[in-house]
Short mmCIF file of C-alpha atoms in Angstrom, two decimals:
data_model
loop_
_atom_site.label_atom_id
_atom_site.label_comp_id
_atom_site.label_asym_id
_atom_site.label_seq_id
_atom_site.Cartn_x
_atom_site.Cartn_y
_atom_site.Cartn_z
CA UNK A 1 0.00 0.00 0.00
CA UNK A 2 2.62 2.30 0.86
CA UNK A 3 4.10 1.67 -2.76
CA UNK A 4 0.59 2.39 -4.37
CA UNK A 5 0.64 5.74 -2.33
CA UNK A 6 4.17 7.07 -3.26
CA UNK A 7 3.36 5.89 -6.87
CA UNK A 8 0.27 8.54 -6.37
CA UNK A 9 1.70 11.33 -4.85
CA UNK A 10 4.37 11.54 -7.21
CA UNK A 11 2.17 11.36 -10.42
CA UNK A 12 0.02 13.74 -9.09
CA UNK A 13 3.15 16.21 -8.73
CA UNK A 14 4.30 15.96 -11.84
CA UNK A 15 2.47 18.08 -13.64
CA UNK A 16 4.63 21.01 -11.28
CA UNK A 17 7.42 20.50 -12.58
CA UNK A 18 6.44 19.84 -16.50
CA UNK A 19 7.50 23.06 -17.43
CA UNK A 20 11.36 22.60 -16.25
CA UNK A 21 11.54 18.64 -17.26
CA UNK A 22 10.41 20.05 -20.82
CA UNK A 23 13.56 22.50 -20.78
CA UNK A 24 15.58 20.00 -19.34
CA UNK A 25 14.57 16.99 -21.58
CA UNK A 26 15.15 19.83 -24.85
CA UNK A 27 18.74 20.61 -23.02
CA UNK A 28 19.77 16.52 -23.43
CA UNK A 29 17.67 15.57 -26.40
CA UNK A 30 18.03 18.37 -28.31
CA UNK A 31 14.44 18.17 -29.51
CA UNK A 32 14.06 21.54 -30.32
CA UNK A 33 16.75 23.25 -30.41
CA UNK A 34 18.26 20.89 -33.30
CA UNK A 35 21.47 19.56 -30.98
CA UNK A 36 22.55 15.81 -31.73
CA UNK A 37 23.37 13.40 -29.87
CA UNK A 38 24.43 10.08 -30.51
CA UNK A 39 21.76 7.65 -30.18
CA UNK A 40 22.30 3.94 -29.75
CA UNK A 41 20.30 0.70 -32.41
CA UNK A 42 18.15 -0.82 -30.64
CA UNK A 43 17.30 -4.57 -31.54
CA UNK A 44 14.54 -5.31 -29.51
CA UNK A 45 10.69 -3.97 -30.25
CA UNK A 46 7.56 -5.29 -27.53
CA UNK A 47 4.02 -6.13 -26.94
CA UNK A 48 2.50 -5.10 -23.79
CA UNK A 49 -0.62 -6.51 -22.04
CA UNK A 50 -1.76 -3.22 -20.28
CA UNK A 51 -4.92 -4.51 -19.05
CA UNK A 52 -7.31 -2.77 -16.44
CA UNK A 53 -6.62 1.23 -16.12
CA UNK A 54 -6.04 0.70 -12.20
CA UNK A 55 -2.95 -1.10 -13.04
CA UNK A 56 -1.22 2.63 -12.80
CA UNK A 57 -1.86 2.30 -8.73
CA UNK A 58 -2.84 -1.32 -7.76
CA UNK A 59 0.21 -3.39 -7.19
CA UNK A 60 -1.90 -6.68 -6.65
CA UNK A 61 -2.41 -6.78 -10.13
CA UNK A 62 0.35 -9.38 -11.30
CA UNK A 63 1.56 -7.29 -14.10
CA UNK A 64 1.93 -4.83 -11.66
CA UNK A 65 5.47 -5.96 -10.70
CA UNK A 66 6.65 -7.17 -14.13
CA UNK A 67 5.73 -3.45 -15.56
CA UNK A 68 7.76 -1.76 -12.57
CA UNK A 69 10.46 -3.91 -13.08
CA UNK A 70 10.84 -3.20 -16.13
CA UNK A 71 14.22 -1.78 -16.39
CA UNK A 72 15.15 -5.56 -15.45
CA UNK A 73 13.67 -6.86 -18.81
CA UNK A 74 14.59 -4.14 -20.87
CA UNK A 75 17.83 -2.14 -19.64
CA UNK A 76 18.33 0.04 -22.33
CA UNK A 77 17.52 3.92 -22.34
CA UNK A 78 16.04 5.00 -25.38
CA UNK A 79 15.89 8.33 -27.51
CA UNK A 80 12.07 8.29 -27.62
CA UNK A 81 9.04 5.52 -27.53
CA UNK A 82 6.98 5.20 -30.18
CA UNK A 83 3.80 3.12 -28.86
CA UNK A 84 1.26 1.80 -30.97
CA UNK A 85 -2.35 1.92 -28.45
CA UNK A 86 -5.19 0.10 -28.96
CA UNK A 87 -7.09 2.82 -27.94
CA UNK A 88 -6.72 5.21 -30.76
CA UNK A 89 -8.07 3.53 -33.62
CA UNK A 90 -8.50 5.56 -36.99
CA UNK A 91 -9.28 4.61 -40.50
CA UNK A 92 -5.97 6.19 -41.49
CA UNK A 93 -2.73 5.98 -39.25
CA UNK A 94 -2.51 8.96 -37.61
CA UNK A 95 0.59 10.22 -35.29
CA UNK A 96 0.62 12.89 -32.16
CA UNK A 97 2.54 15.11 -33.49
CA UNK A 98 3.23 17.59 -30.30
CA UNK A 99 5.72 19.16 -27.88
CA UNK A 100 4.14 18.35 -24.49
CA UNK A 101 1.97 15.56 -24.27
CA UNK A 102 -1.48 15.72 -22.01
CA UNK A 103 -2.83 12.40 -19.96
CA UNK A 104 -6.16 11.31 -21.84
CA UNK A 105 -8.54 9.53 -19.06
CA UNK A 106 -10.04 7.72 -21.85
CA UNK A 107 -12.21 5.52 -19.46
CA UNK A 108 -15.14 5.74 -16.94
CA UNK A 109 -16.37 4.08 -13.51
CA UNK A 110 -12.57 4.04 -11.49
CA UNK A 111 -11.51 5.70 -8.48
CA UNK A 112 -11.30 9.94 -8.26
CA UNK A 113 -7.45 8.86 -7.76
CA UNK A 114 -7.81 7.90 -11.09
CA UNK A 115 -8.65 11.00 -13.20
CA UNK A 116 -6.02 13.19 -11.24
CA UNK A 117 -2.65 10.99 -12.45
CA UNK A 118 -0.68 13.15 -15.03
CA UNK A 119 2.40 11.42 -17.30
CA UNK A 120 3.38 14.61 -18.56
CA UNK A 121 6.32 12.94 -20.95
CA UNK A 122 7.55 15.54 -23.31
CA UNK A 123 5.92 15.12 -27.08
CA UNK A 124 8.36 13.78 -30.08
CA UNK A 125 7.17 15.79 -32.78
CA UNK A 126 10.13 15.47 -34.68
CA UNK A 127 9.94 11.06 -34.03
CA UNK A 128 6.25 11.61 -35.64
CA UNK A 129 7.39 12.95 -38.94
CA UNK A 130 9.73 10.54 -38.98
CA UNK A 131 7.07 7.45 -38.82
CA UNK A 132 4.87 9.63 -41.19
CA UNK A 133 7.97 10.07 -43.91
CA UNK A 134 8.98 5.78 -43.30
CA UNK A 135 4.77 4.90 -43.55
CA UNK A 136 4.07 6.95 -46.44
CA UNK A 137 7.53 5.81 -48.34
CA UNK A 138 6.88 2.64 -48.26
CA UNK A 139 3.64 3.08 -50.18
CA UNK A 140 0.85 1.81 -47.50
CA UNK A 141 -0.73 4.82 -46.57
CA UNK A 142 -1.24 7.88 -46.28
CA UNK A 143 -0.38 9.59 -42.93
CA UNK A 144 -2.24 11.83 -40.68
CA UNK A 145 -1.28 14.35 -38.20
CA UNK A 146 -3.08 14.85 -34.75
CA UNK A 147 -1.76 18.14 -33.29
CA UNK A 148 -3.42 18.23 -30.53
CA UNK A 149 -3.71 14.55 -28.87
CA UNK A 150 -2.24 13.70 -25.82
CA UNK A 151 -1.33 10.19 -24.44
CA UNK A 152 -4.51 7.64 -24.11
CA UNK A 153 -4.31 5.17 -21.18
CA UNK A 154 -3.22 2.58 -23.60
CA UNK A 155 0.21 4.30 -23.08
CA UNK A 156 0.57 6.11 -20.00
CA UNK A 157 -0.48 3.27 -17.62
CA UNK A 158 2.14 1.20 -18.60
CA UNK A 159 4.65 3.70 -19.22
CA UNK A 160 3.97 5.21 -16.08
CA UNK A 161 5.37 2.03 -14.09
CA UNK A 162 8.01 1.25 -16.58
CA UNK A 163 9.70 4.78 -16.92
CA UNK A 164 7.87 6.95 -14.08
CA UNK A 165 10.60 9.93 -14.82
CA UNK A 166 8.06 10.57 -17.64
CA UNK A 167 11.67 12.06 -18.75
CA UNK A 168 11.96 10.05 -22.59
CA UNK A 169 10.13 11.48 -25.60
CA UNK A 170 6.81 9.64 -26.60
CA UNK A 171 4.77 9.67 -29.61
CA UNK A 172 1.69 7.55 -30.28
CA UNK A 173 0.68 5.74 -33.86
CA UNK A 174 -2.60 4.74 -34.34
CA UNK A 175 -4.11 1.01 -35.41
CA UNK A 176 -6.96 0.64 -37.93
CA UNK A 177 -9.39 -2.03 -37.41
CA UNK A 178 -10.56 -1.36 -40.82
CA UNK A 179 -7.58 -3.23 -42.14
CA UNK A 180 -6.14 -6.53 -41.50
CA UNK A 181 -3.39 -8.27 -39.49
CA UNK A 182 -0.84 -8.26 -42.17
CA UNK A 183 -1.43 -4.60 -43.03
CA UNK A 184 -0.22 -3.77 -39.18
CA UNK A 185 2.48 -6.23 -39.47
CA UNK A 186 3.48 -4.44 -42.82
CA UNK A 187 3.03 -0.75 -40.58
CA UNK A 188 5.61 -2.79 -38.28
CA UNK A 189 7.95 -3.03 -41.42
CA UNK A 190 7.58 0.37 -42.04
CA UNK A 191 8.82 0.93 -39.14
CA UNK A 192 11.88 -0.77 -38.65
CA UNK A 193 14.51 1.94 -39.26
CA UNK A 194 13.13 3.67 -35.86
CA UNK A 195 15.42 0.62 -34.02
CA UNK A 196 18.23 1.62 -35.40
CA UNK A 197 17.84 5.69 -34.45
CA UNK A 198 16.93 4.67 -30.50
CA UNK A 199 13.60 4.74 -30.79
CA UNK A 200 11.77 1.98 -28.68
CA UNK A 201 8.98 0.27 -30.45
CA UNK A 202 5.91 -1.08 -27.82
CA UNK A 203 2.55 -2.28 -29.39
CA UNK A 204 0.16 -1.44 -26.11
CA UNK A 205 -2.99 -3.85 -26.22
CA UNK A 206 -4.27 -6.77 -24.54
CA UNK A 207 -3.58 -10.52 -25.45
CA UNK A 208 -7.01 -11.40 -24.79
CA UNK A 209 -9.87 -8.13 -24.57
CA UNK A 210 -13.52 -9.83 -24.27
CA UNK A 211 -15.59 -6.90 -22.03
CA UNK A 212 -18.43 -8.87 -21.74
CA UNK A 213 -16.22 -11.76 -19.98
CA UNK A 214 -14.73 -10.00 -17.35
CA UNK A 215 -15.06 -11.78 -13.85
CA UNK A 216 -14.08 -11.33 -10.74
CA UNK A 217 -10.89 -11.35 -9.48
CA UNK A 218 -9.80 -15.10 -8.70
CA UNK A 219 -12.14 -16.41 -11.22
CA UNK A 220 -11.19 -19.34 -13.14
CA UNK A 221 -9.95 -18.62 -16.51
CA UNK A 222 -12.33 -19.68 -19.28
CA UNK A 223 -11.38 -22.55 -21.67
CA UNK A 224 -12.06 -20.54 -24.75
CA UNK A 225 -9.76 -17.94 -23.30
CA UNK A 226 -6.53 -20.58 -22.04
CA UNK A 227 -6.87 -21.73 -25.47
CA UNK A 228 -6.26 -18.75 -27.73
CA UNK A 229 -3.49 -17.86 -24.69
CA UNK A 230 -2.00 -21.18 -25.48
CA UNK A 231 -1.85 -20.95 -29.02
CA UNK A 232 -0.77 -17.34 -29.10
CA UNK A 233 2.51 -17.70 -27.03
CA UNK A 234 2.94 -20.87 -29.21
CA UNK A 235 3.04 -19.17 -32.29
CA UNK A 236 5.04 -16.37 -31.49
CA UNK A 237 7.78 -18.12 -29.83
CA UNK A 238 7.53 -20.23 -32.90
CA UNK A 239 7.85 -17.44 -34.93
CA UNK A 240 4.65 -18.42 -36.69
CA UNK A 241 4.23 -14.52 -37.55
CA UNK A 242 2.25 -15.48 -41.00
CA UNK A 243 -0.30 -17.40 -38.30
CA UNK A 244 -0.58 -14.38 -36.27
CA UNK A 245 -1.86 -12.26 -39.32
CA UNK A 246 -4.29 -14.72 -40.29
CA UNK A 247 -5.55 -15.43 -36.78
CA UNK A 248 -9.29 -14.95 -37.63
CA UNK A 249 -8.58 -18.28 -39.36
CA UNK A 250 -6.01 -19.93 -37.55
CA UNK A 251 -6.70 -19.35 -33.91
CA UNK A 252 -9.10 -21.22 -31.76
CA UNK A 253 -11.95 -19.09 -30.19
CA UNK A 254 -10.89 -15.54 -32.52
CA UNK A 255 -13.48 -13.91 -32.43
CA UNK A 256 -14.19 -14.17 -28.82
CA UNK A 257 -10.59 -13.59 -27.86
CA UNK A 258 -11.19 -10.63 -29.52
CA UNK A 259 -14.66 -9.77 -30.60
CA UNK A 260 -12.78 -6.25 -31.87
CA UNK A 261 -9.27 -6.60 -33.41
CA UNK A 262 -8.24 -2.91 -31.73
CA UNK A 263 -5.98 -4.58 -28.76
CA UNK A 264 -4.91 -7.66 -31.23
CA UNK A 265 -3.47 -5.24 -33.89
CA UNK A 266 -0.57 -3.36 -32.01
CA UNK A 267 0.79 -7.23 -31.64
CA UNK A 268 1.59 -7.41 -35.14
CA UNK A 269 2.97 -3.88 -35.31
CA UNK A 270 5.73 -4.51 -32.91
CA UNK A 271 6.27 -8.05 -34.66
CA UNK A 272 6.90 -6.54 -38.29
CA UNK A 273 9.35 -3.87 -36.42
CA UNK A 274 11.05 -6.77 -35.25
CA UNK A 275 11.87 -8.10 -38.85
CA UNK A 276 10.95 -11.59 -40.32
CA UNK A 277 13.54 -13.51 -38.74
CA UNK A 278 13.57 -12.33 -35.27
CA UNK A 279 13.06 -14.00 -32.08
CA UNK A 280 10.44 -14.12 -29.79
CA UNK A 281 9.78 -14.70 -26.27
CA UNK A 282 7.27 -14.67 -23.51
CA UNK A 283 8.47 -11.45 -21.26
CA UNK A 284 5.48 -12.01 -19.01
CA UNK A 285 2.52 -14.04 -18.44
CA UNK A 286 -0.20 -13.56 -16.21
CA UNK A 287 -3.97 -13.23 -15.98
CA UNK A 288 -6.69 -11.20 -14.23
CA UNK A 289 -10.40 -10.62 -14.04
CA UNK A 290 -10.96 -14.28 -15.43
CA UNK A 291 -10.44 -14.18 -18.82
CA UNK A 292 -7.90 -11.23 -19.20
CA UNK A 293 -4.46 -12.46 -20.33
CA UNK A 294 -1.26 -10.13 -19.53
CA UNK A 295 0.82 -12.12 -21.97
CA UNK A 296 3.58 -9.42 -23.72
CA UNK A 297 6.14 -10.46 -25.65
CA UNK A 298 9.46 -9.09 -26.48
CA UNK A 299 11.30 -9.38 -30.30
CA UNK A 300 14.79 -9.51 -30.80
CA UNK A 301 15.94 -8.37 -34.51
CA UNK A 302 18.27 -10.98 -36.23
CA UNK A 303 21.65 -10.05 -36.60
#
């Protein structure tokens, strides 16, 4: 508890001190004031399970730990985070393009605590037309710019427990349920020159999102649900990535895994980042609220 309530009193004061962060953060990054610096390639891109909003403050969540923890899993400090959210879906993909970036409280029903948590992490306006000029070069689409969107909780509920400096860049890419898998995994492809400039790569969804099945906590998970789990962690350590796009047809229980392919779709972003011939592995595994699986995944480009 004591952990839950420093967590909350420092999120809360954050927003004091955005101004000077945002000088400071310009001062090292150089993010507008054009100053290089060198950056180093990054290999790995991820897939996070964010789950239930109230992961931001309620350690007995079991991805709780494994999110704060993260610098365990993932050592590396990047020049800027790119995260594809499940919870800004657009018919064309669309980037944040912005030098502060506002918390969204995309969500009803939680705790007051809830709606007063800021992750004022500085915008990466400059990392944004960089995705747009990569997306639209490689002749998939078109690429929208969002001036004035802030960070959904898609992204700043995980990224609040994995970098809580709220000190690194971030810029958010939208999904498109109007398309497929394989167009996201071809997005992902796009994409793949960001590793190489610093920029970390995280798809932000769930591995399993069925509303209508959530339970209690404790509840037993649901066949349909231990199922899809089982054959989704099978296929991507397998590297079964051509599966994964065509999981409507390949997957047991699709549809109700995923009634709505929004939190499916930032998977196969951060797998065609990754490249072809990369390497997968289970980073964590866990599940709440019966039939919610917290199963991310981490991708390690081939050498």
């Amino acid at each position: 508890m004591h952990s839950i309530l420093r967590l909350y009193h420092n999120t809360v004061h954050y927003s004091k001190y955005t101004k000077e962060k945002k000088i400071l953060q310009e001062r090292k990054i150089g993010n507008s004031t054009g100053k290089k610096i060198q950056k180093m390639a990054l290999k790995e891109t991820f897939y996070i399970s964010h789950g239930s909003p109230t992961l931001a403050i309620d350690e007995t969540i079991p991805a709780w730990k494994f999110l704060t923890s993260w610098k365990e899993v993932f050592p590396h400090r990047p020049s800027a985070i790119l995260v594809i959210s499940g919870h800004w879906d657009t018919s064309v993909p669309t980037v944040n393009v912005v030098n502060h970036n506002e918390t969204i409280h995309d969500f009803g029903g939680f705790p007051r605590s809830m709606y007063k948590l800021k992750y004022p992490a500085p915008g990466a306006p400059k990392l944004a037309k960089r995705v747009k000029e990569l997306v639209e070069a490689s002749g998939l689409s078109r690429v929208d710019e969002d001036k004035k969107r802030g960070l959904d909780h898609g992204t700043w509920v995980p990224l609040m427990l994995m970098y809580p400096e709220a000190d690194i860049p971030v810029c958010q890419l939208s999904v498109s349920s109007n398309k497929d898998g394989t167009y996201h995994y071809n997005l992902g492809k796009a994409l793949a020159p960001l590793k190489d400039e610093g920029v970390l790569i995280i798809g932000s969804g769930s591995a399993t999102h069925n509303l209508r099945a959530m339970a209690p906590r404790g509840s037993p998970t649901p066949a349909w649900a231990s199922a899809f789990d089982s054959w989704l962690k099978e296929s991507v350590v397998e590297g079964r990535y051509d599966d994964i796009n065509h999981y409507e047809e390949k997957a047991p229980y699709a549809k109700v895994a995923h009634p709505w392919p929004d939190h499916f779709y930032p998977l196969h972003v951060a797998m065609g980042a990754a490249g072809e011939n990369s390497k997968a592995k289970v980073v964590h595994e866990s599940w709440d609220g019966g039939a919610f699986s917290y199963a991310s995944f981490g991708f390690t480009a081939a050498s």
